[in-house]
Amino acid sequence: MEPMATAPLTLSGLNALPGQSFVAALAEVFEHASWVAEAAAAGRPYPTVLALHAAMIQAVRQAAPDRQLAFIGGHPELGSRVRRAALTDHSQAEQGGLGLDRLSAEEFDRFNGLNAAYRGKFGFPFIVCVRRHTRDSILRQFERRLAHDAETERDAALTEIGLITRLRLVALVDGPGMPVTTGRLSTHVLDTVAGRPAPGVRIALYEIGGSARGLLKEAITNADGRSDAPLMTGEPLRIGNYELTFQIGEYFGTKYSDGSGFLDVVPVRFAIAEPEGRYHVPLLVTPWSYTTYRGS
Amino acid sequence: MEPMATAPLTLSGLNALPGQSFVAALAEVFEHASWVAEAAAAGRPYPTVLALHAAMIQAVRQAAPDRQLAFIGGHPELGSRVRRAALTDHSQAEQGGLGLDRLSAEEFDRFNGLNAAYRGKFGFPFIVCVRRHTRDSILRQFERRLAHDAETERDAALTEIGLITRLRLVALVDGPGMPVTTGRLSTHVLDTVAGRPAPGVRIALYEIGGSARGLLKEAITNADGRSDAPLMTGEPLRIGNYELTFQIGEYFGTKYSDGSGFLDVVPVRFAIAEPEGRYHVPLLVTPWSYTTYRGS
Amino acid sequence: MEPMATAPLTLSGLNALPGQSFVAALAEVFEHASWVAEAAAAGRPYPTVLALHAAMIQAVRQAAPDRQLAFIGGHPELGSRVRRAALTDHSQAEQGGLGLDRLSAEEFDRFNGLNAAYRGKFGFPFIVCVRRHTRDSILRQFERRLAHDAETERDAALTEIGLITRLRLVALVDGPGMPVTTGRLSTHVLDTVAGRPAPGVRIALYEIGGSARGLLKEAITNADGRSDAPLMTGEPLRIGNYELTFQIGEYFGTKYSDGSGFLDVVPVRFAIAEPEGRYHVPLLVTPWSYTTYRGS
Amino acid sequence: MEPMATAPLTLSGLNALPGQSFVAALAEVFEHASWVAEAAAAGRPYPTVLALHAAMIQAVRQAAPDRQLAFIGGHPELGSRVRRAALTDHSQAEQGGLGLDRLSAEEFDRFNGLNAAYRGKFGFPFIVCVRRHTRDSILRQFERRLAHDAETERDAALTEIGLITRLRLVALVDGPGMPVTTGRLSTHVLDTVAGRPAPGVRIALYEIGGSARGLLKEAITNADGRSDAPLMTGEPLRIGNYELTFQIGEYFGTKYSDGSGFLDVVPVRFAIAEPEGRYHVPLLVTPWSYTTYRGS
């Protein structure tokens, strides 16, 4: 998914590079703005990747207002089909993951309308770290940020640029003090009739959006009542609404029937609000009852 | 909904009627089979409505095989549009409540195919007490009963006739010892953050079928965390699959958002298998966890 | 337990009595202070018992400071053995229920020390509505109120007198608008393995005090998983700490053993803080798990 | 606690030793029965410690009846003060951990009575792996095994010898395929009001015996809602009854009071039946409710 397939750079390597090479190596982190890397080059050596990123962000935040606005204005419009060709490879990969290149005509119109209103008010394109979002949460954020005043919104745009470039930097550089950019969703099924983990329970994870419902993952619990791998991991979790379903009737042999069953498919709906958070959503279950909660 | 709008008969009144009047009064209970009421007339007086119904059922079960089969065979075909005109008023009302008069072409074909296969195997129409069923549970029962041998299925048909006529008798006659023919579904929302019932929670009840999802009821919890009236009552519960949804995010003020919420709409899916049962489905809830169970 | 065994007065009867008879009838409500009833006599007729009590309390609160202090000062010292002979019958019954007449030498000394400190600071005896308290909660309240300033404490004493006299009035008079003076504690055991109430579970209720643990009640759950009668009812609940124990191992046949059991006796400890409240403490239980909560 | 402070033997070392040295190295595993190690020496090399132990046990189980009985009969009497001097160091350490050397006169009499009855019936002393037991569970097992017939009980005694020697072997030898001889008890407190682990909760673990209640451990939950180390680990768990207490009122700031609190100390009582098992006993808690279960 990441376009960089070459061996990652190391922080110590970056610290030791000649200035120009350092700037070239980080060119893709802040698109079309080599002055950011140039400013960061002067602060070397950096003890952690986190410190390197903080220095680059500081360079942006301390830039002269004109340069800052030009920099913000140089970002691509979100969900704009007509401009898709002009995206850098990174922007294209990020927006593609969200399905912004597969918008329906109606959604395309809605995004276009919001883009136009936003640009009309603020004079630059709407910027959001799409890898941390579902389509629904982008739309909600779009509408919320449209209500900002200019200064608040410029700050919000810079915060999103920080999140976008942090992900790019982490994909590019290896070293001590990596920023946390990934979240995790896991589950655990306890059979409280037998007092032990429930093995063999089929579970499915859906994103449930305003319009759509997309199957993200299927799994079967192992002997410890867990999926072998986390349901989502290795990336930011996308802010949005989700549903886990547990095939409990099948597990207990009490499927929906004209017999005496009660629970069959147990759905658990929840929101993810922290893309870098750990979400553990266990199920304590009998054929007649269950408890679920945000665990840790 | 019931076609009988006249004052109900009383059991003591029935016990005292001349034989012919008794038979006439109960004519609609066993359609086209006045001999059932005739047999029951001889056993009077009955101390309870339950005893009266038992006597009528016994008359059917002890009838000569030919008469019994003719009686079973005189029932209308289920879901058959072409024969709808020939239904007694009662059968029409009962099948109408299930939506069997609003079948899609595909469902109509499926019912027709099952009807034909059933009649081909057993020589009489498929009989089921439709007021105790959803469309889904009728189809499941249809398929299950098609696998029966002749004797088992004749018994199953008589059992269903017993359930149908029990409902008719209860609608017609008032008196001591009424059979239980109604079920009840209720809920209760406890806010375990505050340690008290949760008032003002919007809840909705859906039937969730193979193909469709039908809203049956909406309610808002009162000061005691309950709906003012049971969600379903006064009739048999229809065997089938249901979903209750609780607007918990709205209640706690933690709706799905880019903020810090977790639970918004809490869905609870369950099967109803006992049409005359009491189903109490409480929710103990915080913004981050809940417990639900079949209560009493 | 109540010394009044005669037929209760009715509010309408009181409303119609000559003034002197009214005062005589209510003499025991405000001990040694007939002026309170005299003041209330003038406000008749009262539509509710609540209104009658409010009028009597208002008379006390609006009395001249000297009279009010004399009135407060006329109350008996709490837990004072030497003065027990001087108690009115009502005070004796109330203090007896708490076991203040069965104090150990150490407790007697502690009460005496608090009484002396309190009288030394405020100039009148410590007054508390003992029927709403356990020994422990009285001691805690004693210590808390000793820290009051004079005005706050006079108000606290009058509040307690209101609670004491409300109980006396309710025991004496019957009529519309009775104040709520009783609480209720109940429980309910749900077997979530079977999805139904758990019958035959032995439960016990204890008061758990600083030093002691007193068995208050034993019961066995009925077919509905409840005790036939509430565990406590008909009186104010005593503020304090309690423990319910449920013999769950016995119920499930999984008693503590060298076998494979986990739960045997399930203890649930809780505080009662509202003497006139309804406390429902259910248990949802399997042999390996349980949920309990303050229900309603 | 273990008398062996020298560097542990390795399995590969044992496999390579001359026969006599092998027997000498394992002399303490089967006390006073060097023929067991001699038999095992012939089966070398052993791929796992488990296989070595199995071979030694097989030697015992296949020994001639006379030798087997003499071997069983050579074990020390349980709880016998007068014979304590004759115990090997290992037996002394094992019995000491249980407090069998600190018996009250009454308990001493009870043990002595059971020992006498047992020896009278079976002709050899009662053998039990005391490190897997509390005093209560030993007494229960004593009484249960007294009811055995001779053959069943000889088998039970050999099973216990297997458990005892397995612990000794594991303490003595290091290598691949170690038998599992330790259990683990842990807990986890989730604050379901806040949807996160509860830090700073004081917890205590007690053994609750027939007569006594002994504090085993105190801990405070860390940022992840867990104790820094398991509550019990590194040894077999002793079969018996336990209570965990959680200072929930303190955590939520709603201690028992005359205010509005409900939960203060939450006790959870449970039995441990599997000394080598993992017991995880979480608490999901609000100020008004909690759920606990045997987790994993």
XYZ file of N, CA and C in Angstrom, chain A residues 10-135:
378
model
N 17.384 5.275 8.163
C 17.493 5.239 9.625
C 17.725 6.656 10.116
N 17.308 6.892 11.346
C 17.478 8.226 11.912
C 18.966 8.577 12.000
N 19.776 7.610 12.420
C 21.212 7.909 12.532
C 21.792 8.226 11.161
N 21.315 7.493 10.134
C 21.743 7.798 8.775
C 21.373 9.220 8.393
N 20.147 9.607 8.661
C 19.687 10.966 8.339
C 20.508 12.016 9.074
N 20.802 11.718 10.344
C 21.572 12.670 11.141
C 22.952 12.926 10.532
N 23.474 11.916 9.825
C 24.849 12.005 9.314
C 24.925 12.494 7.863
N 23.812 12.618 7.179
C 23.827 12.990 5.758
C 24.267 14.433 5.557
N 24.881 14.715 4.406
C 25.074 16.119 4.024
C 23.711 16.803 3.936
N 23.672 18.097 4.196
C 22.411 18.834 4.265
C 21.509 18.594 3.061
N 22.063 18.693 1.845
C 21.226 18.564 0.654
C 20.620 17.172 0.535
N 21.411 16.179 0.897
C 20.907 14.807 0.816
C 19.785 14.595 1.829
N 19.953 15.175 3.014
C 18.910 15.097 4.043
C 17.608 15.672 3.494
N 17.700 16.835 2.906
C 16.503 17.485 2.356
C 15.885 16.629 1.255
N 16.731 16.054 0.414
C 16.210 15.215 -0.669
C 15.527 13.974 -0.114
N 16.147 13.412 0.931
C 15.609 12.169 1.484
C 14.216 12.366 2.064
N 13.953 13.564 2.601
C 12.666 13.820 3.247
C 11.712 14.604 2.350
N 12.028 14.700 1.071
C 11.239 15.559 0.178
C 9.756 15.213 0.185
N 9.458 13.921 0.295
C 8.051 13.529 0.164
C 7.233 13.765 1.430
N 7.923 14.060 2.545
C 7.171 14.213 3.791
C 6.326 15.478 3.744
N 6.971 16.600 3.458
C 6.219 17.841 3.255
C 6.265 18.144 1.761
N 5.182 17.808 1.081
C 5.152 17.915 -0.372
C 5.410 19.360 -0.815
N 6.205 19.516 -1.875
C 6.390 20.831 -2.492
C 6.902 21.875 -1.505
N 7.558 21.463 -0.425
C 8.015 22.457 0.554
C 9.359 22.027 1.129
N 10.387 22.085 0.287
C 11.703 21.620 0.737
C 12.260 22.507 1.847
N 11.743 23.737 1.964
C 12.225 24.629 3.036
C 11.967 24.051 4.423
N 10.990 23.188 4.543
C 10.736 22.594 5.861
C 11.899 21.687 6.249
N 12.273 20.810 5.335
C 13.401 19.920 5.623
C 14.690 20.710 5.785
N 14.821 21.767 5.013
C 16.028 22.611 5.136
C 16.142 23.191 6.547
N 15.001 23.677 7.074
C 15.031 24.222 8.435
C 15.371 23.127 9.440
N 14.816 21.940 9.204
C 15.067 20.841 10.144
C 16.504 20.355 10.091
N 17.128 20.472 8.918
C 18.503 19.983 8.762
C 19.435 20.661 9.757
N 19.166 21.942 10.017
C 20.045 22.726 10.889
C 20.009 22.246 12.340
N 18.926 21.600 12.732
C 18.768 21.200 14.143
C 19.350 19.835 14.451
N 19.950 19.203 13.482
C 20.473 17.852 13.718
C 21.649 17.861 14.682
N 21.979 16.774 15.367
C 21.314 15.465 15.276
C 20.047 15.408 16.139
N 19.070 14.596 15.715
C 17.845 14.378 16.490
C 17.931 13.047 17.227
N 17.604 13.054 18.495
C 17.705 11.789 19.265
C 16.576 10.813 18.926
N 15.436 11.335 18.494
C 14.285 10.469 18.229
C 13.590 10.932 16.951
N 12.859 10.011 16.350
C 12.060 10.364 15.178
C 10.998 11.396 15.555
N 10.476 11.242 16.769
C 9.513 12.200 17.298
C 10.104 13.616 17.307
N 11.341 13.738 17.721
C 11.983 15.053 17.796
C 12.199 15.628 16.395
N 12.547 14.758 15.456
C 12.720 15.218 14.072
C 11.401 15.769 13.531
N 10.321 15.013 13.791
C 9.028 15.472 13.286
C 8.620 16.777 13.952
N 8.862 16.877 15.255
C 8.503 18.097 15.977
C 9.250 19.297 15.397
N 10.516 19.092 15.005
C 11.298 20.193 14.440
C 10.720 20.633 13.092
N 10.280 19.675 12.288
C 9.713 20.023 10.986
C 8.396 20.789 11.169
N 7.589 20.325 12.110
C 6.308 21.006 12.364
C 6.546 22.418 12.884
N 7.543 22.545 13.732
C 7.861 23.874 14.282
C 8.264 24.831 13.158
N 9.011 24.280 12.201
C 9.415 25.110 11.056
C 8.184 25.641 10.330
N 7.196 24.782 10.157
C 5.971 25.215 9.474
C 5.233 26.261 10.303
N 5.110 25.988 11.592
C 4.314 26.872 12.445
C 4.993 28.226 12.641
N 6.336 28.240 12.519
C 7.031 29.523 12.704
C 7.304 30.237 11.382
N 6.852 29.650 10.270
C 7.093 30.293 8.975
C 6.318 31.610 8.900
N 6.761 32.479 8.031
C 6.048 33.743 7.811
C 4.639 33.422 7.321
N 3.639 34.239 7.717
C 2.230 33.959 7.359
C 2.041 33.679 5.871
N 2.675 34.457 5.007
C 2.488 34.244 3.562
C 2.955 32.865 3.132
N 4.140 32.530 3.598
C 4.696 31.220 3.225
C 3.812 30.089 3.773
N 3.347 30.264 5.020
C 2.499 29.254 5.643
C 1.227 29.054 4.833
N 0.590 30.168 4.453
C -0.662 30.079 3.691
C -0.421 29.467 2.319
N 0.673 29.859 1.683
C 0.997 29.278 0.370
C 1.200 27.776 0.501
N 1.864 27.397 1.606
C 2.115 25.974 1.866
C 0.799 25.217 2.043
N -0.071 25.747 2.887
C -1.382 25.115 3.093
C -2.135 25.066 1.770
N -2.102 26.186 1.046
C -2.844 26.268 -0.215
C -2.343 25.314 -1.287
N -1.116 24.811 -1.107
C -0.569 23.905 -2.113
C -1.068 22.474 -1.997
N -1.864 22.191 -0.975
C -2.375 20.819 -0.792
C -3.505 20.543 -1.769
N -3.700 19.271 -2.127
C -4.750 18.942 -3.101
C -6.130 19.048 -2.460
N -7.093 19.301 -3.289
C -8.486 19.354 -2.846
C -8.939 17.927 -2.531
N -9.686 17.784 -1.466
C -10.130 16.448 -1.069
C -11.257 15.952 -1.965
N -11.098 14.730 -2.464
C -12.191 14.093 -3.198
C -12.472 14.728 -4.545
N -11.513 15.466 -5.035
C -11.741 16.161 -6.308
C -11.263 15.282 -7.448
N -12.205 14.748 -8.205
C -11.815 13.837 -9.273
C -11.001 14.538 -10.347
N -11.426 15.709 -10.654
C -10.786 16.384 -11.779
C -9.325 16.672 -11.512
N -8.992 16.800 -10.221
C -7.601 17.132 -9.931
C -6.786 15.901 -9.550
N -7.386 14.772 -9.642
C -6.693 13.610 -9.133
C -5.325 13.392 -9.754
N -5.201 13.690 -11.021
C -3.936 13.468 -11.730
C -2.783 14.234 -11.091
N -3.089 15.362 -10.463
C -2.034 16.215 -9.919
C -1.570 15.796 -8.524
N -2.190 14.771 -7.954
C -1.795 14.349 -6.603
C -0.402 13.759 -6.604
N 0.334 13.974 -5.540
C 1.555 13.186 -5.375
C 1.141 11.743 -5.126
N 2.081 10.855 -5.305
C 1.768 9.444 -5.071
C 1.215 9.205 -3.669
N 1.803 9.863 -2.682
C 1.352 9.670 -1.307
C -0.087 10.074 -1.111
N -0.441 11.258 -1.586
C -1.810 11.727 -1.414
C -2.784 10.794 -2.094
N -2.363 10.273 -3.241
C -3.250 9.382 -3.965
C -3.490 8.084 -3.174
N -2.447 7.526 -2.615
C -2.604 6.300 -1.821
C -3.500 6.552 -0.617
N -3.300 7.672 0.031
C -4.065 7.948 1.240
C -5.543 8.158 0.941
N -5.841 8.921 -0.081
C -7.247 9.170 -0.403
C -7.902 7.917 -0.984
N -7.106 7.117 -1.696
C -7.661 5.888 -2.256
C -8.136 4.926 -1.189
N -7.402 4.823 -0.087
C -7.777 3.893 0.979
C -9.154 4.175 1.531
N -9.545 5.411 1.478
C -10.851 5.811 1.999
C -11.957 5.624 0.984
N -11.592 5.385 -0.254
C -12.611 5.240 -1.284
C -13.043 6.585 -1.856
N -12.230 7.632 -1.627
C -12.611 8.943 -2.157
C -12.511 8.973 -3.676
N -11.845 7.978 -4.246
C -11.797 7.907 -5.705
C -12.948 7.060 -6.254
N -13.822 6.617 -5.360
C -14.960 5.824 -5.814
C -16.264 6.440 -5.340
N -16.282 7.746 -5.260
C -17.472 8.445 -4.777
C -18.622 8.291 -5.758
N -19.836 8.172 -5.216
C -21.014 8.238 -6.073
C -21.162 9.683 -6.547
N -21.986 9.855 -7.565
C -22.206 11.205 -8.096
C -22.706 12.132 -6.988
N -23.595 11.617 -6.149
C -24.167 12.423 -5.082
C -23.107 12.819 -4.053
N -22.295 11.824 -3.660
C -21.238 12.109 -2.703
C -20.214 13.082 -3.307
N -19.920 12.853 -4.577
C -18.989 13.735 -5.265
C -19.504 15.172 -5.231
N -20.806 15.325 -5.472
C -21.402 16.665 -5.414
C -21.305 17.242 -4.008
N -21.569 16.386 -2.999
C -21.536 16.877 -1.632
C -20.122 17.320 -1.256
N -19.141 16.488 -1.592
C -17.751 16.873 -1.319
C -17.395 18.144 -2.074
N -17.812 18.195 -3.333
C -17.491 19.381 -4.131
C -18.111 20.632 -3.542
N -19.352 20.480 -3.065
C -20.025 21.625 -2.449
C -19.290 22.088 -1.210
N -18.899 21.126 -0.363
C -18.170 21.472 0.857
C -16.812 22.073 0.509
N -16.137 21.486 -0.463
C -14.841 22.023 -0.884
C -14.962 23.468 -1.333
N -16.002 23.724 -2.119
C -16.186 25.080 -2.646
C -16.487 26.061 -1.524
N -17.387 25.636 -0.611
C -17.755 26.522 0.500
C -16.542 26.796 1.375
N -15.758 25.739 1.593
C -14.580 25.867 2.452
C -13.559 26.800 1.820
N -13.261 26.558 0.532
C -12.277 27.396 -0.132
C -12.767 28.839 -0.216
N -14.068 28.987 -0.416
C -14.637 30.331 -0.468
C -14.444 31.072 0.844
N -14.588 30.344 1.951
C -14.466 31.003 3.249
C -13.006 31.217 3.663
N -12.174 30.160 3.459
C -10.822 30.230 4.010
C -9.734 30.515 2.975
N -10.029 30.326 1.701
C -9.033 30.620 0.677
C -7.995 29.533 0.469
N -8.157 28.392 1.141
C -7.263 27.256 0.882
C -8.090 25.975 0.944
N -7.535 24.879 0.463
C -8.329 23.635 0.427
C -8.452 22.997 1.808
N -9.504 22.240 1.959
C -9.744 21.493 3.202
C -8.725 20.365 3.313
N -7.971 20.350 4.407
C -6.935 19.334 4.622
C -7.308 18.474 5.810
N -7.234 17.184 5.630
C -7.531 16.269 6.723
C -6.676 15.022 6.523
N -6.245 14.436 7.616
C -5.447 13.206 7.529
C -6.417 12.057 7.264
N -6.632 11.773 5.981
C -7.707 10.841 5.616
C -7.480 9.438 6.146
N -6.246 9.064 6.397
C -6.022 7.692 6.867
C -6.554 7.480 8.279
N -6.893 8.532 8.964
C -7.473 8.415 10.306
C -9.007 8.518 10.280
N -9.604 8.462 9.094
C -11.037 8.743 8.998
C -11.792 7.789 8.090
N -13.081 7.663 8.378
C -14.024 7.096 7.424
C -14.654 8.262 6.664
N -15.352 7.922 5.594
C -16.029 8.971 4.834
C -16.966 9.778 5.725
